[in-house]
PDB file of C-alpha atoms in Angstrom:
ATOM      1  CA  MET E  12    -126.457 -89.627 174.795  1.00  0.00           C
ATOM      2  CA  LYS E  13    -127.222 -87.304 177.636  1.00  0.00           C
ATOM      3  CA  VAL E  14    -130.524 -87.892 178.790  1.00  0.00           C
ATOM      4  CA  SER E  15    -132.017 -86.246 181.730  1.00  0.00           C
ATOM      5  CA  MET E  16    -135.139 -87.193 183.648  1.00  0.00           C
ATOM      6  CA  PHE E  17    -138.151 -84.197 184.026  1.00  0.00           C
ATOM      7  CA  ILE E  18    -139.794 -86.113 186.986  1.00  0.00           C
ATOM      8  CA  THR E  19    -142.790 -83.839 187.300  1.00  0.00           C
ATOM      9  CA  CYS E  20    -144.189 -82.808 190.577  1.00  0.00           C
ATOM     10  CA  LEU E  21    -146.536 -86.239 191.328  1.00  0.00           C
ATOM     11  CA  SER E  22    -143.953 -88.431 190.439  1.00  0.00           C
ATOM     12  CA  ASP E  23    -141.207 -86.745 192.379  1.00  0.00           C
ATOM     13  CA  LEU E  24    -143.420 -86.266 195.777  1.00  0.00           C
ATOM     14  CA  VAL E  25    -146.185 -88.988 195.556  1.00  0.00           C
ATOM     15  CA  TYR E  26    -144.996 -91.735 192.831  1.00  0.00           C
ATOM     16  CA  PRO E  27    -141.750 -92.289 193.135  1.00  0.00           C
ATOM     17  CA  LYS E  28    -141.632 -95.504 191.827  1.00  0.00           C
ATOM     18  CA  VAL E  29    -142.447 -94.154 188.175  1.00  0.00           C
ATOM     19  CA  GLY E  30    -139.254 -92.723 187.940  1.00  0.00           C
ATOM     20  CA  GLU E  31    -137.513 -96.145 189.432  1.00  0.00           C
ATOM     21  CA  SER E  32    -139.216 -97.921 186.959  1.00  0.00           C
ATOM     22  CA  ILE E  33    -138.163 -95.768 183.841  1.00  0.00           C
ATOM     23  CA  VAL E  34    -134.525 -95.635 185.227  1.00  0.00           C
ATOM     24  CA  HIS E  35    -134.468 -99.793 185.027  1.00  0.00           C
ATOM     25  CA  LEU E  36    -136.285 -99.993 182.031  1.00  0.00           C
ATOM     26  CA  LEU E  37    -133.726 -97.222 180.254  1.00  0.00           C
ATOM     27  CA  ALA E  38    -130.497 -98.944 181.506  1.00  0.00           C
ATOM     28  CA  LYS E  39    -131.552-102.216 179.806  1.00  0.00           C
ATOM     29  CA  TYR E  40    -130.760-100.317 176.726  1.00  0.00           C
ATOM     30  CA  GLY E  41    -127.847 -98.549 177.696  1.00  0.00           C
ATOM     31  CA  VAL E  42    -129.128 -95.189 178.932  1.00  0.00           C
ATOM     32  CA  LYS E  43    -127.869 -93.767 182.229  1.00  0.00           C
ATOM     33  CA  LEU E  44    -130.252 -91.029 183.166  1.00  0.00           C
ATOM     34  CA  ASP E  45    -129.293 -87.973 185.068  1.00  0.00           C
ATOM     35  CA  PHE E  46    -131.312 -85.838 187.417  1.00  0.00           C
ATOM     36  CA  PRO E  47    -130.776 -81.875 187.077  1.00  0.00           C
ATOM     37  CA  ALA E  48    -131.478 -81.378 190.712  1.00  0.00           C
ATOM     38  CA  MET E  49    -132.690 -77.648 190.229  1.00  0.00           C
ATOM     39  CA  GLN E  50    -135.596 -78.692 188.176  1.00  0.00           C
ATOM     40  CA  THR E  51    -139.226 -77.988 189.474  1.00  0.00           C
ATOM     41  CA  CYS E  52    -142.809 -77.375 188.499  1.00  0.00           C
ATOM     42  CA  CYS E  53    -143.256 -76.994 184.815  1.00  0.00           C
ATOM     43  CA  GLY E  54    -145.723 -74.116 185.557  1.00  0.00           C
ATOM     44  CA  GLN E  55    -148.593 -75.690 184.100  1.00  0.00           C
ATOM     45  CA  PRO E  56    -151.106 -74.983 187.394  1.00  0.00           C
ATOM     46  CA  ALA E  57    -150.239 -71.143 187.270  1.00  0.00           C
ATOM     47  CA  PHE E  58    -150.603 -71.143 183.512  1.00  0.00           C
ATOM     48  CA  ASN E  59    -153.819 -72.461 183.790  1.00  0.00           C
ATOM     49  CA  SER E  60    -154.989 -70.122 186.532  1.00  0.00           C
ATOM     50  CA  GLY E  61    -153.678 -66.867 184.297  1.00  0.00           C
ATOM     51  CA  TYR E  62    -150.827 -66.565 186.521  1.00  0.00           C
ATOM     52  CA  TRP E  63    -148.474 -66.285 183.599  1.00  0.00           C
ATOM     53  CA  ASP E  64    -145.355 -64.547 185.200  1.00  0.00           C
ATOM     54  CA  GLU E  65    -145.169 -67.021 187.826  1.00  0.00           C
ATOM     55  CA  ALA E  66    -145.549 -69.757 185.076  1.00  0.00           C
ATOM     56  CA  ARG E  67    -142.740 -67.781 183.177  1.00  0.00           C
ATOM     57  CA  GLY E  68    -140.504 -68.434 186.480  1.00  0.00           C
ATOM     58  CA  SER E  69    -140.897 -71.808 186.447  1.00  0.00           C
ATOM     59  CA  ALA E  70    -140.079 -72.333 183.062  1.00  0.00           C
ATOM     60  CA  MET E  71    -137.180 -70.397 183.179  1.00  0.00           C
ATOM     61  CA  THR E  72    -135.883 -72.685 185.927  1.00  0.00           C
ATOM     62  CA  LEU E  73    -136.397 -75.949 183.396  1.00  0.00           C
ATOM     63  CA  LEU E  74    -134.823 -74.107 180.688  1.00  0.00           C
ATOM     64  CA  SER E  75    -131.711 -73.747 182.507  1.00  0.00           C
ATOM     65  CA  ALA E  76    -132.137 -77.438 184.482  1.00  0.00           C
ATOM     66  CA  PHE E  77    -131.905 -79.153 181.032  1.00  0.00           C
ATOM     67  CA  GLU E  78    -129.772 -76.598 178.986  1.00  0.00           C
ATOM     68  CA  ASP E  79    -127.066 -78.962 178.339  1.00  0.00           C
ATOM     69  CA  SER E  80    -129.303 -82.397 178.085  1.00  0.00           C
ATOM     70  CA  ASP E  81    -129.056 -84.224 174.975  1.00  0.00           C
ATOM     71  CA  PHE E  82    -132.793 -85.499 175.426  1.00  0.00           C
ATOM     72  CA  VAL E  83    -135.060 -85.066 178.319  1.00  0.00           C
ATOM     73  CA  ILE E  84    -137.872 -87.621 179.197  1.00  0.00           C
ATOM     74  CA  SER E  85    -141.234 -87.399 181.531  1.00  0.00           C
ATOM     75  CA  PRO E  86    -143.558 -89.832 182.572  1.00  0.00           C
ATOM     76  CA  SER E  87    -146.360 -87.250 181.934  1.00  0.00           C
ATOM     77  CA  GLY E  88    -147.922 -86.417 178.811  1.00  0.00           C
ATOM     78  CA  SER E  89    -149.655 -83.393 180.729  1.00  0.00           C
ATOM     79  CA  CYS E  90    -146.203 -81.851 181.601  1.00  0.00           C
ATOM     80  CA  THR E  91    -144.672 -82.773 178.434  1.00  0.00           C
ATOM     81  CA  SER E  92    -147.247 -81.174 176.229  1.00  0.00           C
ATOM     82  CA  MET E  93    -147.112 -77.801 178.530  1.00  0.00           C
ATOM     83  CA  ILE E  94    -143.527 -77.533 177.304  1.00  0.00           C
ATOM     84  CA  HIS E  95    -144.372 -78.214 173.489  1.00  0.00           C
ATOM     85  CA  HIS E  96    -147.497 -76.340 173.654  1.00  0.00           C
ATOM     86  CA  TYR E  97    -146.906 -72.948 175.835  1.00  0.00           C
ATOM     87  CA  TYR E  98    -143.467 -72.424 176.392  1.00  0.00           C
ATOM     88  CA  PRO E  99    -143.109 -71.083 173.351  1.00  0.00           C
ATOM     89  CA  LYS E 100    -146.188 -68.937 174.041  1.00  0.00           C
ATOM     90  CA  LEU E 101    -144.909 -67.614 177.475  1.00  0.00           C
ATOM     91  CA  PHE E 102    -141.654 -66.521 175.721  1.00  0.00           C
ATOM     92  CA  GLU E 103    -143.035 -65.371 172.318  1.00  0.00           C
ATOM     93  CA  ASN E 104    -141.929 -61.729 173.057  1.00  0.00           C
ATOM     94  CA  ASP E 105    -138.653 -62.612 174.481  1.00  0.00           C
ATOM     95  CA  PRO E 106    -136.258 -63.559 171.513  1.00  0.00           C
ATOM     96  CA  VAL E 107    -133.438 -65.422 173.672  1.00  0.00           C
ATOM     97  CA  ASN E 108    -135.387 -67.178 175.947  1.00  0.00           C
ATOM     98  CA  LEU E 109    -137.561 -68.206 172.819  1.00  0.00           C
ATOM     99  CA  ALA E 110    -135.104 -69.936 171.178  1.00  0.00           C
ATOM    100  CA  ARG E 111    -133.980 -71.508 174.425  1.00  0.00           C
ATOM    101  CA  ALA E 112    -137.648 -72.928 174.875  1.00  0.00           C
ATOM    102  CA  ASN E 113    -137.841 -74.105 171.368  1.00  0.00           C
ATOM    103  CA  ARG E 114    -134.588 -76.045 171.948  1.00  0.00           C
ATOM    104  CA  LEU E 115    -136.207 -77.559 174.898  1.00  0.00           C
ATOM    105  CA  VAL E 116    -139.218 -78.625 173.015  1.00  0.00           C
ATOM    106  CA  GLU E 117    -137.166 -80.264 170.227  1.00  0.00           C
ATOM    107  CA  LYS E 118    -135.650 -82.437 172.701  1.00  0.00           C
ATOM    108  CA  THR E 119    -138.524 -83.610 175.380  1.00  0.00           C
ATOM    109  CA  TYR E 120    -140.086 -86.493 174.879  1.00  0.00           C
ATOM    110  CA  GLU E 121    -142.779 -88.263 177.047  1.00  0.00           C
ATOM    111  CA  PHE E 122    -141.883 -91.679 177.981  1.00  0.00           C
ATOM    112  CA  THR E 123    -143.268 -94.130 175.588  1.00  0.00           C
ATOM    113  CA  GLN E 124    -142.475 -91.277 172.724  1.00  0.00           C
ATOM    114  CA  PHE E 125    -138.822 -91.795 173.699  1.00  0.00           C
ATOM    115  CA  LEU E 126    -138.875 -95.518 173.689  1.00  0.00           C
ATOM    116  CA  VAL E 127    -140.376 -96.183 170.412  1.00  0.00           C
ATOM    117  CA  GLN E 128    -139.435 -93.283 168.514  1.00  0.00           C
ATOM    118  CA  VAL E 129    -135.622 -92.790 169.686  1.00  0.00           C
ATOM    119  CA  LEU E 130    -134.795 -96.125 170.848  1.00  0.00           C
ATOM    120  CA  GLY E 131    -136.606 -97.943 168.433  1.00  0.00           C
ATOM    121  CA  VAL E 132    -138.048-100.392 171.422  1.00  0.00           C
ATOM    122  CA  ILE E 133    -141.579-101.603 170.977  1.00  0.00           C
ATOM    123  CA  ASP E 134    -140.981-105.389 173.057  1.00  0.00           C
ATOM    124  CA  VAL E 135    -139.487-104.938 176.235  1.00  0.00           C
ATOM    125  CA  GLY E 136    -139.425-108.480 177.238  1.00  0.00           C
ATOM    126  CA  ALA E 137    -142.105-107.973 179.655  1.00  0.00           C
ATOM    127  CA  VAL E 138    -144.399-110.920 180.940  1.00  0.00           C
ATOM    128  CA  PHE E 139    -147.472-109.528 182.827  1.00  0.00           C
ATOM    129  CA  PRO E 140    -150.554-112.272 183.227  1.00  0.00           C
ATOM    130  CA  HIS E 141    -153.319-110.003 184.127  1.00  0.00           C
ATOM    131  CA  LYS E 142    -156.381-108.433 182.462  1.00  0.00           C
ATOM    132  CA  VAL E 143    -155.644-104.794 182.070  1.00  0.00           C
ATOM    133  CA  THR E 144    -157.439-101.574 180.510  1.00  0.00           C
ATOM    134  CA  TYR E 145    -155.833 -98.616 179.419  1.00  0.00           C
ATOM    135  CA  HIS E 146    -157.030 -94.668 180.105  1.00  0.00           C
ATOM    136  CA  PRO E 147    -155.138 -92.585 177.474  1.00  0.00           C
ATOM    137  CA  SER E 148    -155.034 -89.066 179.253  1.00  0.00           C
ATOM    138  CA  CYS E 149    -156.345 -86.114 177.663  1.00  0.00           C
ATOM    139  CA  HIS E 150    -152.977 -84.111 177.196  1.00  0.00           C
ATOM    140  CA  GLY E 151    -150.847 -86.878 175.649  1.00  0.00           C
ATOM    141  CA  SER E 152    -153.208 -88.215 173.528  1.00  0.00           C
ATOM    142  CA  ARG E 153    -154.583 -85.145 172.141  1.00  0.00           C
ATOM    143  CA  LEU E 154    -152.144 -82.243 172.663  1.00  0.00           C
ATOM    144  CA  LEU E 155    -149.006 -84.507 171.845  1.00  0.00           C
ATOM    145  CA  GLY E 156    -150.525 -87.113 169.710  1.00  0.00           C
ATOM    146  CA  VAL E 157    -149.342 -89.931 171.916  1.00  0.00           C
ATOM    147  CA  LYS E 158    -151.776 -92.785 171.008  1.00  0.00           C
ATOM    148  CA  ALA E 159    -149.739 -95.567 168.995  1.00  0.00           C
ATOM    149  CA  GLU E 160    -146.788 -95.824 171.562  1.00  0.00           C
ATOM    150  CA  PRO E 161    -148.622 -96.753 174.057  1.00  0.00           C
ATOM    151  CA  MET E 162    -150.196 -99.413 172.142  1.00  0.00           C
ATOM    152  CA  GLN E 163    -147.629-100.794 170.824  1.00  0.00           C
ATOM    153  CA  LEU E 164    -145.651-101.165 174.191  1.00  0.00           C
ATOM    154  CA  MET E 165    -148.471-103.043 175.781  1.00  0.00           C
ATOM    155  CA  GLN E 166    -149.379-105.480 172.552  1.00  0.00           C
ATOM    156  CA  HIS E 167    -145.860-106.857 173.161  1.00  0.00           C
ATOM    157  CA  VAL E 168    -146.350-107.721 176.684  1.00  0.00           C
ATOM    158  CA  ARG E 169    -146.559-111.548 176.881  1.00  0.00           C
ATOM    159  CA  GLY E 170    -149.379-113.041 178.724  1.00  0.00           C
ATOM    160  CA  MET E 171    -151.709-109.808 179.310  1.00  0.00           C
ATOM    161  CA  GLU E 172    -155.117-109.438 178.267  1.00  0.00           C
ATOM    162  CA  LEU E 173    -155.554-105.843 177.065  1.00  0.00           C
ATOM    163  CA  LEU E 174    -159.099-105.276 177.278  1.00  0.00           C
ATOM    164  CA  PRO E 175    -160.650-101.894 175.617  1.00  0.00           C
ATOM    165  CA  LEU E 176    -162.119 -99.245 177.845  1.00  0.00           C
ATOM    166  CA  PRO E 177    -165.743 -97.879 176.923  1.00  0.00           C
ATOM    167  CA  HIS E 178    -165.446 -94.429 175.855  1.00  0.00           C
ATOM    168  CA  ALA E 179    -161.841 -94.295 176.885  1.00  0.00           C
ATOM    169  CA  GLU E 180    -161.282 -90.949 175.121  1.00  0.00           C
ATOM    170  CA  ASP E 181    -163.625 -89.291 177.738  1.00  0.00           C
ATOM    171  CA  CYS E 182    -161.746 -87.053 180.398  1.00  0.00           C
ATOM    172  CA  CYS E 183    -161.460 -88.539 183.992  1.00  0.00           C
ATOM    173  CA  GLY E 184    -162.279 -85.073 185.290  1.00  0.00           C
ATOM    174  CA  PHE E 185    -158.734 -84.441 186.797  1.00  0.00           C
ATOM    175  CA  GLY E 186    -157.425 -81.764 184.649  1.00  0.00           C
ATOM    176  CA  GLY E 187    -155.215 -80.124 187.373  1.00  0.00           C
ATOM    177  CA  THR E 188    -156.719 -76.878 188.793  1.00  0.00           C
ATOM    178  CA  PHE E 189    -160.166 -77.914 186.949  1.00  0.00           C
ATOM    179  CA  ALA E 190    -160.518 -80.560 189.789  1.00  0.00           C
ATOM    180  CA  VAL E 191    -160.483 -78.016 192.630  1.00  0.00           C
ATOM    181  CA  LYS E 192    -162.390 -75.233 190.987  1.00  0.00           C
ATOM    182  CA  MET E 193    -165.240 -77.209 189.457  1.00  0.00           C
ATOM    183  CA  CYS E 194    -165.126 -80.298 192.043  1.00  0.00           C
ATOM    184  CA  ASP E 195    -168.674 -81.319 191.796  1.00  0.00           C
ATOM    185  CA  ILE E 196    -168.148 -81.861 187.728  1.00  0.00           C
ATOM    186  CA  SER E 197    -165.125 -83.462 188.227  1.00  0.00           C
ATOM    187  CA  GLY E 198    -166.556 -85.637 190.727  1.00  0.00           C
ATOM    188  CA  ALA E 199    -169.332 -86.802 188.069  1.00  0.00           C
ATOM    189  CA  MET E 200    -166.760 -87.234 185.588  1.00  0.00           C
ATOM    190  CA  VAL E 201    -164.599 -89.620 187.353  1.00  0.00           C
ATOM    191  CA  SER E 202    -167.177 -91.470 188.484  1.00  0.00           C
ATOM    192  CA  GLU E 203    -168.665 -91.938 185.063  1.00  0.00           C
ATOM    193  CA  LYS E 204    -165.176 -93.133 184.151  1.00  0.00           C
ATOM    194  CA  SER E 205    -164.669 -95.657 187.329  1.00  0.00           C
ATOM    195  CA  ASP E 206    -167.749 -96.771 186.014  1.00  0.00           C
ATOM    196  CA  HIS E 207    -166.380 -97.968 182.410  1.00  0.00           C
ATOM    197  CA  VAL E 208    -163.440 -99.150 183.994  1.00  0.00           C
ATOM    198  CA  LEU E 209    -165.229-101.614 186.249  1.00  0.00           C
ATOM    199  CA  GLU E 210    -167.417-102.546 183.200  1.00  0.00           C
ATOM    200  CA  THR E 211    -164.027-104.038 181.770  1.00  0.00           C
ATOM    201  CA  GLU E 212    -163.460-106.464 184.863  1.00  0.00           C
ATOM    202  CA  ALA E 213    -159.750-105.676 184.249  1.00  0.00           C
ATOM    203  CA  GLU E 214    -157.580-106.562 187.310  1.00  0.00           C
ATOM    204  CA  VAL E 215    -155.315-103.455 186.274  1.00  0.00           C
ATOM    205  CA  LEU E 216    -155.834 -99.868 185.116  1.00  0.00           C
ATOM    206  CA  VAL E 217    -153.042 -98.300 183.560  1.00  0.00           C
ATOM    207  CA  GLY E 218    -152.062 -94.812 182.007  1.00  0.00           C
ATOM    208  CA  LEU E 219    -149.316 -92.600 181.072  1.00  0.00           C
ATOM    209  CA  ASP E 220    -150.419 -89.671 183.795  1.00  0.00           C
ATOM    210  CA  MET E 221    -150.271 -90.048 187.449  1.00  0.00           C
ATOM    211  CA  GLY E 222    -152.700 -87.212 187.692  1.00  0.00           C
ATOM    212  CA  CYS E 223    -155.506 -88.791 185.788  1.00  0.00           C
ATOM    213  CA  LEU E 224    -154.557 -92.117 187.308  1.00  0.00           C
ATOM    214  CA  MET E 225    -154.239 -90.860 191.049  1.00  0.00           C
ATOM    215  CA  ASN E 226    -157.666 -89.222 190.453  1.00  0.00           C
ATOM    216  CA  ILE E 227    -159.428 -92.554 189.316  1.00  0.00           C
ATOM    217  CA  ALA E 228    -157.652 -94.589 191.774  1.00  0.00           C
ATOM    218  CA  GLY E 229    -159.244 -92.381 194.823  1.00  0.00           C
ATOM    219  CA  ASN E 230    -162.791 -92.667 193.186  1.00  0.00           C
ATOM    220  CA  LEU E 231    -162.412 -96.648 192.770  1.00  0.00           C
ATOM    221  CA  SER E 232    -160.695 -96.994 196.678  1.00  0.00           C
ATOM    222  CA  PHE E 233    -163.699 -94.939 197.880  1.00  0.00           C
ATOM    223  CA  ARG E 234    -166.015 -97.349 196.519  1.00  0.00           C
ATOM    224  CA  GLY E 235    -163.974-100.015 197.479  1.00  0.00           C
ATOM    225  CA  LYS E 236    -163.141-101.538 193.981  1.00  0.00           C
ATOM    226  CA  PRO E 237    -159.680-103.383 194.109  1.00  0.00           C
ATOM    227  CA  VAL E 238    -158.731-102.519 191.063  1.00  0.00           C
ATOM    228  CA  LYS E 239    -154.940-101.964 190.883  1.00  0.00           C
ATOM    229  CA  VAL E 240    -153.867 -98.599 189.233  1.00  0.00           C
ATOM    230  CA  MET E 241    -150.344 -98.412 187.604  1.00  0.00           C
ATOM    231  CA  HIS E 242    -148.356 -95.823 185.448  1.00  0.00           C
ATOM    232  CA  LEU E 243    -147.331 -97.986 182.320  1.00  0.00           C
ATOM    233  CA  ALA E 244    -143.689 -97.547 183.389  1.00  0.00           C
ATOM    234  CA  GLU E 245    -144.334 -99.842 186.300  1.00  0.00           C
ATOM    235  CA  LEU E 246    -146.281-102.499 184.713  1.00  0.00           C
ATOM    236  CA  LEU E 247    -143.425-102.791 182.097  1.00  0.00           C
ATOM    237  CA  ALA E 248    -140.600-102.416 184.754  1.00  0.00           C
ATOM    238  CA  GLU E 249    -142.064-104.956 186.867  1.00  0.00           C
ATOM    239  CA  GLY E 250    -142.955-107.538 183.820  1.00  0.00           C
ATOM    240  CA  VAL E 251    -139.542-107.454 182.619  1.00  0.00           C
ATOM    241  CA  LYS E 252    -138.406-108.329 186.220  1.00  0.00           C
ATOM    242  CA  LEU E 253    -141.190-111.219 186.285  1.00  0.00           C
ATOM    243  CA  ALA E 254    -139.345-112.502 182.705  1.00  0.00           C
ATOM    244  CA  HIS E 255    -136.357-112.529 184.410  1.00  0.00           C
ATOM    245  CA  GLU E 256    -137.573-114.338 187.413  1.00  0.00           C
ATOM    246  CA  ARG E 257    -139.082-116.877 185.297  1.00  0.00           C
ATOM    247  CA  ALA E 258    -135.792-117.374 182.950  1.00  0.00           C
TER     248      ALA E 258
END
């Protein structure tokens, strides 16, 4: 299979270790990722701000970048949901590109979806002896329906204590442009989310979207709280490495 990575802006520019972790994890199962260099932003910030022409331009770039890929995987539920739910809307009056958009939708998966649904993997052989709590990001859980997959993967990590996050379904307040346009409300929401994280007494907060994790990590850091924040791919890759060292 020809599997391509859609890295997303935040992971590419700020959190490259997330992409590296996915490469190492999938290599265990014989999956060699390629990385189309022409990929760019999915267009979600422009789309959410009402600039649909600009968003359509970004979307066209992704349609071309992944035209020949059998599968496309992404570490972001938010960006994946942009493709799944809004690319068909962007091209609803353009039959040729609507067909291309629908083909991209059919082969694009969030990272944990691909592991569980396509590869059939729920146990990567990881060891992670820490207390962990999980934040389900809004777009991934609500728009994509990614709920069972991350839980299945985490429940098979040896030595890890998975602690329930109070009011886990509540938004962290990031929401992309929302955090900029409604910063006071966003700040109150992330403070409340951080309070709930601290209630768990977890050592590590894990999630599937670096936007949400960046937002919560910033608030925790501002408050001087030593909670480590990781993408699930990073946790699994680190856990696999530890398992190998112990073996």
